[in-house]
mmCIF file of C-alpha atoms in Angstrom:
data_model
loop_
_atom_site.group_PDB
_atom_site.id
_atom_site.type_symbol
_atom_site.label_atom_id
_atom_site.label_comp_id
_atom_site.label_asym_id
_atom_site.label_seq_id
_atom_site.Cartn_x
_atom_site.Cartn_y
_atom_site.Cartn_z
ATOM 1 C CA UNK C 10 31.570 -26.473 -54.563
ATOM 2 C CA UNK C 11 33.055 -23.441 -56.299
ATOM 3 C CA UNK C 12 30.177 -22.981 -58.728
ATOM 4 C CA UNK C 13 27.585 -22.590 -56.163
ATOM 5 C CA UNK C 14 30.033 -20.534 -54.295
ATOM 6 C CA UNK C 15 29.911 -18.288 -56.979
ATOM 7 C CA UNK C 16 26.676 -18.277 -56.960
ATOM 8 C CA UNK C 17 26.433 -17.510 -53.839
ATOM 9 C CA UNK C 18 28.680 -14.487 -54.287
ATOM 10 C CA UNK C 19 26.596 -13.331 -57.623
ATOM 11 C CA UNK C 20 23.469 -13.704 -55.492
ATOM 12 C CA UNK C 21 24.848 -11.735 -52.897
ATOM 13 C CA UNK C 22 26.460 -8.974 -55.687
ATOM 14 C CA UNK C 23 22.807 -8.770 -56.736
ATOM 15 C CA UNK C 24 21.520 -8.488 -53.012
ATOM 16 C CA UNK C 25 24.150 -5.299 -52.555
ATOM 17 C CA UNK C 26 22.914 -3.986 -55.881
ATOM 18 C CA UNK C 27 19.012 -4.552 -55.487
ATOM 19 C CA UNK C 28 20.310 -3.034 -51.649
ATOM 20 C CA UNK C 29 22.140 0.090 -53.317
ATOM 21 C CA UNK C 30 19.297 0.722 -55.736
ATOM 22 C CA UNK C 31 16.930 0.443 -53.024
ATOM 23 C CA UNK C 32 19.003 2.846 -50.867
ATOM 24 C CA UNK C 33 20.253 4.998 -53.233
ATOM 25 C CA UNK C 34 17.112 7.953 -52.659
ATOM 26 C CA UNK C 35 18.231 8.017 -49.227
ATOM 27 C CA UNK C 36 21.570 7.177 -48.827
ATOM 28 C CA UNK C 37 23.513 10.548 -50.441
ATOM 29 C CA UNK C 38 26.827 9.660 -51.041
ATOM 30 C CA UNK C 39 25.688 6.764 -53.136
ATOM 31 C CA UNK C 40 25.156 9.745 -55.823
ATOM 32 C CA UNK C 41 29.387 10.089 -55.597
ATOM 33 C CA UNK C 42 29.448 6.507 -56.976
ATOM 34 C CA UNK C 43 27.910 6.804 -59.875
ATOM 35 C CA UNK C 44 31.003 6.668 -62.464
ATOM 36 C CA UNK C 45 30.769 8.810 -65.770
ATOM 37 C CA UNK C 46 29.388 5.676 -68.067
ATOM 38 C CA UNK C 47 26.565 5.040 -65.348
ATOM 39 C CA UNK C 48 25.913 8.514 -65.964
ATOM 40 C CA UNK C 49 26.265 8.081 -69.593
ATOM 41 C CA UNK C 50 24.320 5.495 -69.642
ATOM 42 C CA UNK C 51 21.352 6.995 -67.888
ATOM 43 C CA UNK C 52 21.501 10.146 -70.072
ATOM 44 C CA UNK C 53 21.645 8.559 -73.407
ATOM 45 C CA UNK C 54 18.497 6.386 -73.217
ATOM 46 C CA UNK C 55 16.661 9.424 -74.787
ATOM 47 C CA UNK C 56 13.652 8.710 -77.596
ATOM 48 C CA UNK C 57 10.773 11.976 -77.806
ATOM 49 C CA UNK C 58 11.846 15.464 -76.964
ATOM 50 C CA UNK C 59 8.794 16.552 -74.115
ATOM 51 C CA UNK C 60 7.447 20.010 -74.824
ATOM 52 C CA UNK C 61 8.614 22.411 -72.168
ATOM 53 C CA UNK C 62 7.882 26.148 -71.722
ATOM 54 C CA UNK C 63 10.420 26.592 -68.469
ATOM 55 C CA UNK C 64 9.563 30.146 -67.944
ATOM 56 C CA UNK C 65 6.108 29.379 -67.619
ATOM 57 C CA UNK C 66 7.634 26.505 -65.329
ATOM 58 C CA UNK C 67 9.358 28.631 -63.095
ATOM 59 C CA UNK C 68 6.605 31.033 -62.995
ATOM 60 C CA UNK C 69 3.836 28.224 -61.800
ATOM 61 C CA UNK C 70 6.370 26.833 -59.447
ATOM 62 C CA UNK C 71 6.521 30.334 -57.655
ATOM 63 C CA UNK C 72 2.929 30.915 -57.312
ATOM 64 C CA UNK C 73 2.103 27.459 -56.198
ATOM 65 C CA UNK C 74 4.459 28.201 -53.556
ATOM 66 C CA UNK C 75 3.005 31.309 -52.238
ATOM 67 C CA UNK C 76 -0.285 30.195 -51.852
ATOM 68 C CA UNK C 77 -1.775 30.444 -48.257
ATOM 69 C CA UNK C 78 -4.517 28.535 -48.108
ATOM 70 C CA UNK C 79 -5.734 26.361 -45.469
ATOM 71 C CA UNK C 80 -7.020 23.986 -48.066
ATOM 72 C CA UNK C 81 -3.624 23.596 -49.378
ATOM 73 C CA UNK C 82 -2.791 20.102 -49.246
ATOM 74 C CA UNK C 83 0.395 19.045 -46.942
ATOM 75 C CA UNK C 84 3.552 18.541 -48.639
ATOM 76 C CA UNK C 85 3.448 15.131 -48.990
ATOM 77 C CA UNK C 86 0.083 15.046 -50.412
ATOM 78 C CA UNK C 87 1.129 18.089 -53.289
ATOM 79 C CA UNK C 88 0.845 16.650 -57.107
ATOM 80 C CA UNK C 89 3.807 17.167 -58.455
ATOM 81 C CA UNK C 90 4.125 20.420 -60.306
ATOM 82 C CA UNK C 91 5.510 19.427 -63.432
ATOM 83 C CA UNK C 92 4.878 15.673 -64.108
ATOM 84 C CA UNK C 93 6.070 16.050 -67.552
ATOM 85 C CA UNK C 94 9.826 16.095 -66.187
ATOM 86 C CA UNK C 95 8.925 12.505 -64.396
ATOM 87 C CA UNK C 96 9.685 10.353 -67.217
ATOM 88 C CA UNK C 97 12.347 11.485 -68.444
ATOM 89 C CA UNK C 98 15.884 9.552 -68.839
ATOM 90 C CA UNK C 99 18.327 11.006 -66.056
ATOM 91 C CA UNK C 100 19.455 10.547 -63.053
ATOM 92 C CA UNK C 101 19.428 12.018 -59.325
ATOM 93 C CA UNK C 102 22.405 12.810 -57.452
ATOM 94 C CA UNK C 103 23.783 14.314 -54.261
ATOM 95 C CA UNK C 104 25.016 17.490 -54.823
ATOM 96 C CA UNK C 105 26.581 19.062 -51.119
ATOM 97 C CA UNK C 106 25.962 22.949 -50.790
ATOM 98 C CA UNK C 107 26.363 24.978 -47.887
ATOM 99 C CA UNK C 108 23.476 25.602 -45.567
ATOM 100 C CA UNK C 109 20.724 28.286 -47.436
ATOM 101 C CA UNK C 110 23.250 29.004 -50.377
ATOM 102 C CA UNK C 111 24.104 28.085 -53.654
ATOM 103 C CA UNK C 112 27.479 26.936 -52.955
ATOM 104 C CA UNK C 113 28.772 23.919 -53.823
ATOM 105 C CA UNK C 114 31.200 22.011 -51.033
ATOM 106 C CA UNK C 115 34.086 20.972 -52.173
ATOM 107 C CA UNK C 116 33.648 17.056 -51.457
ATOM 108 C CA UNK C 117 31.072 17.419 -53.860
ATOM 109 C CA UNK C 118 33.199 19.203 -56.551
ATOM 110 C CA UNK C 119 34.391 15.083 -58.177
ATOM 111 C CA UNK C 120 30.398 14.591 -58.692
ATOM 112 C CA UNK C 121 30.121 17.681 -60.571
ATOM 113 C CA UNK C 122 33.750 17.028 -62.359
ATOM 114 C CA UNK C 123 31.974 13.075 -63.361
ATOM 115 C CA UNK C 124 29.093 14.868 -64.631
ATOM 116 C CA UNK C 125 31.480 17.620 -66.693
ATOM 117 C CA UNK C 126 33.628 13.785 -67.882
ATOM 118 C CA UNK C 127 29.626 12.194 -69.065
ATOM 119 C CA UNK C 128 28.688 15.758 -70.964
ATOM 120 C CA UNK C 129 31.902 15.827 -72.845
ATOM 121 C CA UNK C 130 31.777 12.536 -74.130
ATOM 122 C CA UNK C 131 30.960 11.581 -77.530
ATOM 123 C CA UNK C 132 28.166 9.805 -76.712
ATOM 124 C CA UNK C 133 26.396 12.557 -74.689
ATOM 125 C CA UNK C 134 27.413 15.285 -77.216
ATOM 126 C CA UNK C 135 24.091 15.534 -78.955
ATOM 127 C CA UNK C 136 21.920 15.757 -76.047
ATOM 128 C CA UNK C 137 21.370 18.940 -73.951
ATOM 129 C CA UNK C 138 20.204 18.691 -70.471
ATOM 130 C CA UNK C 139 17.833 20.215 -67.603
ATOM 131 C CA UNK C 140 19.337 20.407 -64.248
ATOM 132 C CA UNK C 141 16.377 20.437 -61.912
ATOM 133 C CA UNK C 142 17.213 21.712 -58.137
ATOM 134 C CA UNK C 143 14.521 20.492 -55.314
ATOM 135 C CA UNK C 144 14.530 21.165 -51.467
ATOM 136 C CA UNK C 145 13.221 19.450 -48.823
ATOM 137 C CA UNK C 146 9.934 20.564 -47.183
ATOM 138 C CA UNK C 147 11.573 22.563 -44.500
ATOM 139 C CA UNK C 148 11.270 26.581 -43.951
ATOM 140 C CA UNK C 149 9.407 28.699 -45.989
ATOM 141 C CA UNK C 150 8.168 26.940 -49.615
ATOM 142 C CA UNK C 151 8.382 30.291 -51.562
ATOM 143 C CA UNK C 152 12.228 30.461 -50.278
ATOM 144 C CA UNK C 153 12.655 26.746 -51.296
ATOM 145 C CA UNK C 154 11.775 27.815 -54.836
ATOM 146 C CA UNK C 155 14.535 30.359 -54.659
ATOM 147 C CA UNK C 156 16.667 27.932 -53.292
ATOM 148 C CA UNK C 157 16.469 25.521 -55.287
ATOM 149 C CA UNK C 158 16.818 27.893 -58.584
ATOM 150 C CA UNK C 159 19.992 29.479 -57.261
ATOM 151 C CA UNK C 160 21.674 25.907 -56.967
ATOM 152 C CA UNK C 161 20.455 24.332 -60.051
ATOM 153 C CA UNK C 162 21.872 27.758 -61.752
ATOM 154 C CA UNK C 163 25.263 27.642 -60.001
ATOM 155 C CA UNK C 164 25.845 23.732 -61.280
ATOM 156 C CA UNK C 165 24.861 24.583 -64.660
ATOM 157 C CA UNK C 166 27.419 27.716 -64.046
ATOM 158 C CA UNK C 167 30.128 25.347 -62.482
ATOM 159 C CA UNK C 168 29.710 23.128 -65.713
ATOM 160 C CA UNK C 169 29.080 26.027 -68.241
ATOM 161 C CA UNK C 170 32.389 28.184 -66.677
ATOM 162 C CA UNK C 171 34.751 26.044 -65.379
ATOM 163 C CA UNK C 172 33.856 22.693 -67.135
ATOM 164 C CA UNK C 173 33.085 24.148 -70.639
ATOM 165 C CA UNK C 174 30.241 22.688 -71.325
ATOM 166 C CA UNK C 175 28.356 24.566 -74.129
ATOM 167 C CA UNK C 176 25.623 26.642 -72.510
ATOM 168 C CA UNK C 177 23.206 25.895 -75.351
ATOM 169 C CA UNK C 178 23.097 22.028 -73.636
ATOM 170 C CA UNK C 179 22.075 23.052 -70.272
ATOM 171 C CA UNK C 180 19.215 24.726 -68.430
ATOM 172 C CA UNK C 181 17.896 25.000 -65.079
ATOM 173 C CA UNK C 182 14.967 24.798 -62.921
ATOM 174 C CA UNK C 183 14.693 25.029 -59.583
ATOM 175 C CA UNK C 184 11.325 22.863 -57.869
ATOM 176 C CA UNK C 185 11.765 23.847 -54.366
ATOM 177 C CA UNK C 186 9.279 21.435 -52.609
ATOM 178 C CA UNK C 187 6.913 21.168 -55.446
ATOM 179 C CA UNK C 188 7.643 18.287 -56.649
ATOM 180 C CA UNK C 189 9.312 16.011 -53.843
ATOM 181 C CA UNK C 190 11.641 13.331 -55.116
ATOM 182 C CA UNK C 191 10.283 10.949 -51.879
ATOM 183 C CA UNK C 192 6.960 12.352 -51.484
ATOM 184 C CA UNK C 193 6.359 10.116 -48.288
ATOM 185 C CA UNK C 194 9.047 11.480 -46.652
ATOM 186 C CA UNK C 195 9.087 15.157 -47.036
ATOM 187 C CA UNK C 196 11.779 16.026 -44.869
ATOM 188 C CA UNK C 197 14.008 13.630 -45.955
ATOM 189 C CA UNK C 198 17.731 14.283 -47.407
ATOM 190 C CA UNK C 199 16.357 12.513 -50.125
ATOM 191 C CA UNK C 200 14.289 15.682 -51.398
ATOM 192 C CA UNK C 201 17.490 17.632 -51.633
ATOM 193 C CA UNK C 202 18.898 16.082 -54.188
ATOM 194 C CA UNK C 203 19.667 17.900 -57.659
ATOM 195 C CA UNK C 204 18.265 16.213 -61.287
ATOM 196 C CA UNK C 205 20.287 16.047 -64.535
ATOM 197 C CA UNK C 206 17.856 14.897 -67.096
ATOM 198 C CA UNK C 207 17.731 14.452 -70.924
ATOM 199 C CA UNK C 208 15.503 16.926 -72.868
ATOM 200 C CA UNK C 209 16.498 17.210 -76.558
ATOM 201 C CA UNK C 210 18.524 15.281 -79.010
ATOM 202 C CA UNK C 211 20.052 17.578 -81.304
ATOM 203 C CA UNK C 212 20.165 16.770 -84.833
ATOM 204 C CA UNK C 213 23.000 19.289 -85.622
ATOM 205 C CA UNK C 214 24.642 19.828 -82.597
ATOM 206 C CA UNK C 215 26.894 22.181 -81.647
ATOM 207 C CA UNK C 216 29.089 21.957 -79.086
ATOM 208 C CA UNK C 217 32.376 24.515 -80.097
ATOM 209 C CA UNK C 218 35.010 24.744 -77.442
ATOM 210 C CA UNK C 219 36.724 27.485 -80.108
ATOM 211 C CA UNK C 220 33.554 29.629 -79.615
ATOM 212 C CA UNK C 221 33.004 29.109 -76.672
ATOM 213 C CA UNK C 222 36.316 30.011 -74.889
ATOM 214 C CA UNK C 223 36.190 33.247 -76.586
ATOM 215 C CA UNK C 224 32.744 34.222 -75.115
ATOM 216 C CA UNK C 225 33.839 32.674 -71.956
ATOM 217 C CA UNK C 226 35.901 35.567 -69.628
ATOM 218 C CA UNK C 227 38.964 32.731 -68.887
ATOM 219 C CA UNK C 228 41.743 34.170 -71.110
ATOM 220 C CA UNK C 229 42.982 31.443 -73.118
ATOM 221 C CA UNK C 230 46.675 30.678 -73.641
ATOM 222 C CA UNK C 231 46.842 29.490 -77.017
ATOM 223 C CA UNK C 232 45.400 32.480 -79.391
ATOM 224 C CA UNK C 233 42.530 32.010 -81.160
ATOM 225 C CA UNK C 234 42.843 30.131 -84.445
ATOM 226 C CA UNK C 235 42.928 32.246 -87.146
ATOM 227 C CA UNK C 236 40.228 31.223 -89.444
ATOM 228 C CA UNK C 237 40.207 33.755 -92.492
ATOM 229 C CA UNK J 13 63.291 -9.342 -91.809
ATOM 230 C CA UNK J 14 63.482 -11.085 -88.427
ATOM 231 C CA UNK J 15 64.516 -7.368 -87.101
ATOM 232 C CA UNK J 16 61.660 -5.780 -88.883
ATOM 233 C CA UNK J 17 58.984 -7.594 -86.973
ATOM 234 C CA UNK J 18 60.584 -7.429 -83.780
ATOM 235 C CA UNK J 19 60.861 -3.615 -84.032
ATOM 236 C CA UNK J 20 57.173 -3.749 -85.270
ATOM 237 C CA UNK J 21 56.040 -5.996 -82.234
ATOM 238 C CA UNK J 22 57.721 -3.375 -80.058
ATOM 239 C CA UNK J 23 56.043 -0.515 -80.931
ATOM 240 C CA UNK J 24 52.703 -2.525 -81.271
ATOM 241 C CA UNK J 25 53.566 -3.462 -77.318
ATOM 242 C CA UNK J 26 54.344 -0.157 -76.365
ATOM 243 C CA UNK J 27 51.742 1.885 -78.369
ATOM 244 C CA UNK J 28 49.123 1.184 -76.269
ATOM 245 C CA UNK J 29 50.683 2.848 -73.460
ATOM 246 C CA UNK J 30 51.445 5.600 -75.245
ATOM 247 C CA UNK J 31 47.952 6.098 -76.254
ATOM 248 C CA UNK J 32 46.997 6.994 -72.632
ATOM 249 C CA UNK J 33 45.680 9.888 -72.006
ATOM 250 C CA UNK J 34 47.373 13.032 -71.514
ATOM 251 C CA UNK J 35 44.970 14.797 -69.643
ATOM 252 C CA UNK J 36 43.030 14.480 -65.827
ATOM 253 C CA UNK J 37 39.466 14.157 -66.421
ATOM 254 C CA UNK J 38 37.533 16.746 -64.633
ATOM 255 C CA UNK J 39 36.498 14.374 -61.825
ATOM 256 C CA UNK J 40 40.224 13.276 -60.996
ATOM 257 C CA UNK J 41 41.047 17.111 -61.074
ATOM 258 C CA UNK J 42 38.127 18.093 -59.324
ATOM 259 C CA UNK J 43 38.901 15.899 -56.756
ATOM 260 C CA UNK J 44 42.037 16.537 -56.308
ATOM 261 C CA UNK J 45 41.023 20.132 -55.573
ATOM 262 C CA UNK J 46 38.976 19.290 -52.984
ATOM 263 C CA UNK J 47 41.330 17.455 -51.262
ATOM 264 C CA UNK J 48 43.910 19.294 -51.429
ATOM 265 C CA UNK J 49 41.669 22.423 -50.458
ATOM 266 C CA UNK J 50 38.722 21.695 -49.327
ATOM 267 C CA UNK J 51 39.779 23.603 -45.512
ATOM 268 C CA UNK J 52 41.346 26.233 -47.310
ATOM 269 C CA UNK J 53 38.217 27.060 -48.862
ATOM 270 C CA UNK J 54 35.867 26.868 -46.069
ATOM 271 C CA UNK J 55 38.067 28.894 -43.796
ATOM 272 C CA UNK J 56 38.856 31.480 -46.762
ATOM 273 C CA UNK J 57 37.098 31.258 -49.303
ATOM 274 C CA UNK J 58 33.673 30.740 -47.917
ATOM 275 C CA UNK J 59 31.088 31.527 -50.432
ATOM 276 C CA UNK J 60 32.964 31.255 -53.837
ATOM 277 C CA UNK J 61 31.745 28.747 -56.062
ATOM 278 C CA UNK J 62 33.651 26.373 -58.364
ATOM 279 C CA UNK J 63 34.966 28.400 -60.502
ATOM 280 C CA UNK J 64 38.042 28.839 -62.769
ATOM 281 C CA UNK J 65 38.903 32.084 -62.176
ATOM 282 C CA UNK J 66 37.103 33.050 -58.978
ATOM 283 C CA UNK J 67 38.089 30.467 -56.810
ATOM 284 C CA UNK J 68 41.606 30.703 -58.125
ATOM 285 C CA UNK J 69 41.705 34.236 -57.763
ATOM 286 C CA UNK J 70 40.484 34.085 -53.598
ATOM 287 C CA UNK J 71 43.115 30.854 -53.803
ATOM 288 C CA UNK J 72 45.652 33.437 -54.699
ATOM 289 C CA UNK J 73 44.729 35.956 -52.421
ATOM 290 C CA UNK J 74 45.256 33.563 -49.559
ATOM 291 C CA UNK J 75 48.183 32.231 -50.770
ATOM 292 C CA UNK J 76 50.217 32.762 -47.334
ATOM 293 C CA UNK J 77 47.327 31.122 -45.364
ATOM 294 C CA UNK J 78 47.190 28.196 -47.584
ATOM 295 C CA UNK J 79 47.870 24.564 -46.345
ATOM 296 C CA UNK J 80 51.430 23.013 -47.840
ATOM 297 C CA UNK J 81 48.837 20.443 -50.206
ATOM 298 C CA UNK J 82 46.243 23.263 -51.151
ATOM 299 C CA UNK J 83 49.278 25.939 -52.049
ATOM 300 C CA UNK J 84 51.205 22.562 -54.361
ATOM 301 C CA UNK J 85 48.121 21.679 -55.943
ATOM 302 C CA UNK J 86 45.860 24.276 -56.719
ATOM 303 C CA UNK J 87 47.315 26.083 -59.413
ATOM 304 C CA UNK J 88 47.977 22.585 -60.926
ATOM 305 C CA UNK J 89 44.183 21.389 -60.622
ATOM 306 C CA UNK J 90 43.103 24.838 -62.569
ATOM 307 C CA UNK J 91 45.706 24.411 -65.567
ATOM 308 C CA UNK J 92 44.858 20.395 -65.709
ATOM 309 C CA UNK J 93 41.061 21.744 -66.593
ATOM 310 C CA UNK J 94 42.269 24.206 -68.757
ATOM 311 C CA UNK J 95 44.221 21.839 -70.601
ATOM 312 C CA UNK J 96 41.893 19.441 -70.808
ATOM 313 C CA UNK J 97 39.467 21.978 -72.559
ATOM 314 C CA UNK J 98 41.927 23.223 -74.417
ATOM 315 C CA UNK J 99 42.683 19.718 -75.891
ATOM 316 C CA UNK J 100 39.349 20.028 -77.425
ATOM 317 C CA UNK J 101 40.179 22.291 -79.782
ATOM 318 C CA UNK J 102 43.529 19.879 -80.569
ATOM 319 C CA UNK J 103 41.029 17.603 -82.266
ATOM 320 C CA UNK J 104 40.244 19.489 -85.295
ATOM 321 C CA UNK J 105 44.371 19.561 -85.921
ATOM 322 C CA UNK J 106 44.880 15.967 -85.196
ATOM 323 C CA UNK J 107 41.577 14.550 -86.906
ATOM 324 C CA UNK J 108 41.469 16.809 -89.646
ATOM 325 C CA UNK J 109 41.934 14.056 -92.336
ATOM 326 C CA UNK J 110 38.848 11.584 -90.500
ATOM 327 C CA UNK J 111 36.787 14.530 -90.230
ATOM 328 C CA UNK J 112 36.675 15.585 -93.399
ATOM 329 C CA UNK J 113 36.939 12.169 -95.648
ATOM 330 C CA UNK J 114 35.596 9.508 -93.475
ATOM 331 C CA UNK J 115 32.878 11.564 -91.374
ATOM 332 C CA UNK J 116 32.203 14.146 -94.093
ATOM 333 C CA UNK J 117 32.163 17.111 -91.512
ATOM 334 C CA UNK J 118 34.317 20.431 -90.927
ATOM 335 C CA UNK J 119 36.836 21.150 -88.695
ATOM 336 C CA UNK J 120 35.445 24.021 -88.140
ATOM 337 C CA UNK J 121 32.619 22.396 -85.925
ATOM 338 C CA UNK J 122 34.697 19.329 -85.189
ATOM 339 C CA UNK J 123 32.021 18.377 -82.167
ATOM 340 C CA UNK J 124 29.536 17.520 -84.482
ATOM 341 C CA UNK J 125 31.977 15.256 -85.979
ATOM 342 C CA UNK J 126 33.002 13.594 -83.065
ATOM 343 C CA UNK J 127 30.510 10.668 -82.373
ATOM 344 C CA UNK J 128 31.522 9.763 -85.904
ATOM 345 C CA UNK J 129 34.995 9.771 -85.014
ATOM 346 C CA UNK J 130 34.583 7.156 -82.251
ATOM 347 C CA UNK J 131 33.477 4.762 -84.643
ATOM 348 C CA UNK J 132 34.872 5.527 -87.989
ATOM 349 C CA UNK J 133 37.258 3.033 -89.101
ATOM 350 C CA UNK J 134 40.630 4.135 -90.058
ATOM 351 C CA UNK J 135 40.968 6.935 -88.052
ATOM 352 C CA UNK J 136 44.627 7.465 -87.214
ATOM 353 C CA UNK J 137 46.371 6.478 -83.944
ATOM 354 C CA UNK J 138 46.931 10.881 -83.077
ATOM 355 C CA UNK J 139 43.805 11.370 -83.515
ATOM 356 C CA UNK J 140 42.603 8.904 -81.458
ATOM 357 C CA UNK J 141 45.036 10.395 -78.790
ATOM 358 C CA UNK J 142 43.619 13.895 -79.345
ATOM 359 C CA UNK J 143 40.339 12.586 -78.651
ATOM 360 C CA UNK J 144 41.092 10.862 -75.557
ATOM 361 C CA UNK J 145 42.925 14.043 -74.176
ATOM 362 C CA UNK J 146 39.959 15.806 -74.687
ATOM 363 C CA UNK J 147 37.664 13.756 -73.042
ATOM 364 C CA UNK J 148 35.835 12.723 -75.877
ATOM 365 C CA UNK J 149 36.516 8.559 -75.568
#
C-alpha cells in the first residue's frame, strides 16, 4: 500500500511541477520562488560566449519601434529582434515596478536580494550577466523601449549599488515589445517580465569588493586596507 | 585520555553550529525591508529605488512618520547588507594561507580565488566561516 502511495504522491509532486513549469510564464509570483541555487543553477549551464554588439542592440530596438507602417506586422506576429539572446542559459522572473517607472516595489525587493545571494556565489563568480527588460504590447512601442531600458538599468543599479555586485558582470537591455516573451499573448503579464541571462565566462575574473567599495559613493566603515 | 576525546567530541558537536553564518543574505534582508516598510515607502518615499543610501536617506527623513516595524528595522536591514559586503573583503584575512598555497592566487584579488576555495581541501574551519559570511558558500 505505502509504496504506491508514494507513488502516487511522486506522481502528483511531478503533476505540481510539470503544473508550475507550465504556469510559471503566466503566473508572476512563481518568479519569487525560485531560490538562489535554482537560480544558480540556471545561470551556470553556460558553454559559447554569443557575439553581442548591445549598442547596436539598443539602437535597432529603437528604430524598429518607431516605425509607422501599415505593413508592420501586429505584435504578435513581430520576429523577435534579437534571437541571438533566445538560447541563452537564464532565467525569467517577475520583477514588480510601479506603473510607467523604473521603480522597483518593495515585495519584489527578496527577488532582487535572491538574485544579489546567486551572483555572489562562488559558483556564479566567473560569469557576467545581461539583464534584459521587456513590456507588454500596451501604449506606445517606442515608450516600451524606454521603459523597458530604464528598468533593466535600475536592477542592474539595485544589484551594482546596493548589492555590490561588480559592474563589469552586468549589463542591460531593455526590448520593450520587440521581442515578446509569450508572443501569442501580447498583452499578457507574462511579457513584463525582466531576463537575467548568462553571456560570458570569464577566464580571469574579477570581482573586487576592495575596489569596488571605494568607487562606490557608500562610505565604508572599515578604512581601506592599506596595501603599500 | 578518556577526557581528551570527550572534550574533542564536544567541540566536533558544537562546531558545526558555530560555523553558521554570521551574516543575512541579501534576500532575508531584503525582505525584511519590505516588510517592515513596504507602506512607509509607498506613502513617503514614492519613487526612490532600492538603494543603500537613497532609500535610507528618504527613510531618515521620515523618520517621525515611520511605522513602529519600518522605524526598528530599517536601519538594521541597511547595516546587515553592508556587513554582508563588507565580509567579503574578511576573506582575504581569513583565507590568506588557502589562497596563496593551496589555490595559488593573491589576496589581493581573493574573488578569483574563491571557486577554488570551495573545493580545496584543507582549507581551515575560519576561513570557511569567512566565506559563508560573505555569501560565497
Amino acid at each position: 500500500m505505502r509504496p504506491s502511495v508514494k507513488r502516487g504522491l511522486r506522481g502528483l509532486g511531478l503533476l505540481a511541477a510539470v503544473f508550475v513549469v507550465a504556469a510559471a510564464p503566466v503566473s508572476p509570483s512563481h518568479g519569487q520562488a525560485a531560490a538562489r541555487d535554482d537560480i544558480i543553477g540556471q545561470l551556470s549551464r553556460f558553454d559559447t560566449a554569443p557575439e553581442l554588439d548591445l549598442a547596436a542592440l539598443r539602437q535597432k530596438t529603437q528604430e524598429r519601434s518607431r516605425i509607422r507602417s501599415r505593413n508592420e506586422p501586429e505584435a504578435s506576429k513581430r520576429p523577435p529582434i534579437a534571437p541571438e539572446l533566445q538560447g541563452l542559459p537564464g532565467f525569467n522572473v517577475d520583477i514588480q515596478f510601479d506603473t510607467d517607472t523604473p521603480i522597483v516595489r518593495p515585495q519584489s525587493y527578496e527577488t532582487i536580494g535572491r538574485i544579489a545571494d546567486a551572483l555572489v556565489h562562488a559558483t556564479l563568480l566567473p560569469y557576467s550577466f545581461l539583464i534584459v527588460g521587456h513590456i507588454e504590447a500596451n501604449g506606445k512601442r517606442e515608450s516600451n523601449v524606454i521603459l523597458s531600458q530604464r528598468r533593466a538599468d535600475a536592477v542592474r543599479d539595485i544589484l551594482v549599488n546596493t548589492f555590490k555586485i561588480s559592474a563589469k558582470r552586468l549589463q542591460a537591455v531593455g526590448l520593450g515589445e520587440e521581442q515578446l516573451l509569450d508572443p501569442p499573448h501580447p498583452t499578457a503579464s507574462a511579457n513584463q517580465q525582466t531576463q537575467i541571462l548568462t553571456v560570458a565566462k570569464m577566464p580571469e575574473q574579477s570581482e573586487q569588493p576592495a575596489r569596488l567599495e571605494t568607487s562606490a559613493p557608500a562610505p565604508v566603515k572599515k578604512p581601506a586596507k592599506k596595501k603599500k | 585520555m578518556f577526557r581528551g576525546s570527550s572534550i574533542l567530541l564536544i567541540v566536533l558537536l558544537t562546531a558545526p553550529s558555530l560555523a553558521t553564518a554570521e551574516t543575512m543574505s541579501f534576500a532575508e534582508t531584503a525582505a525584511l525591508l519590505a516588510k517592515s516598510c513596504a507602506a512607509d515607502i509607498e506613502t513617503n518615499c514614492r519613487g526612490v529605488n532600492l538603494d543603500s543610501n537613497r532609500l535610507k536617506e528618504c527613510l531618515s527623513r521620515n523618520r517621525d512618520a515611520l511605522s513602529a516595524p519600518c522605524a526598528e528595522n530599517y536601519l538594521k536591514t541597511f547595516d546587515a547588507i553592508q556587513k554582508r559586503v563588507a565580509a567579503r573583503t574578511a576573506v582575504a584575512n581569513a583565507c590568506a594561507r588557502e589562497i596563496v598555497k593551496l589555490c595559488a592566487g593573491s589576496t589581493k584579488e581573493t574573488s578569483k580565488s574563491v571557486p577554488c576555495l570551495t573545493t580545496a581541501q584543507g582549507v581551515s574551519a575560519r576561513c570557511i566561516q569567512a566565506m559563508g559570511d560573505a555569501g560565497y558558500r
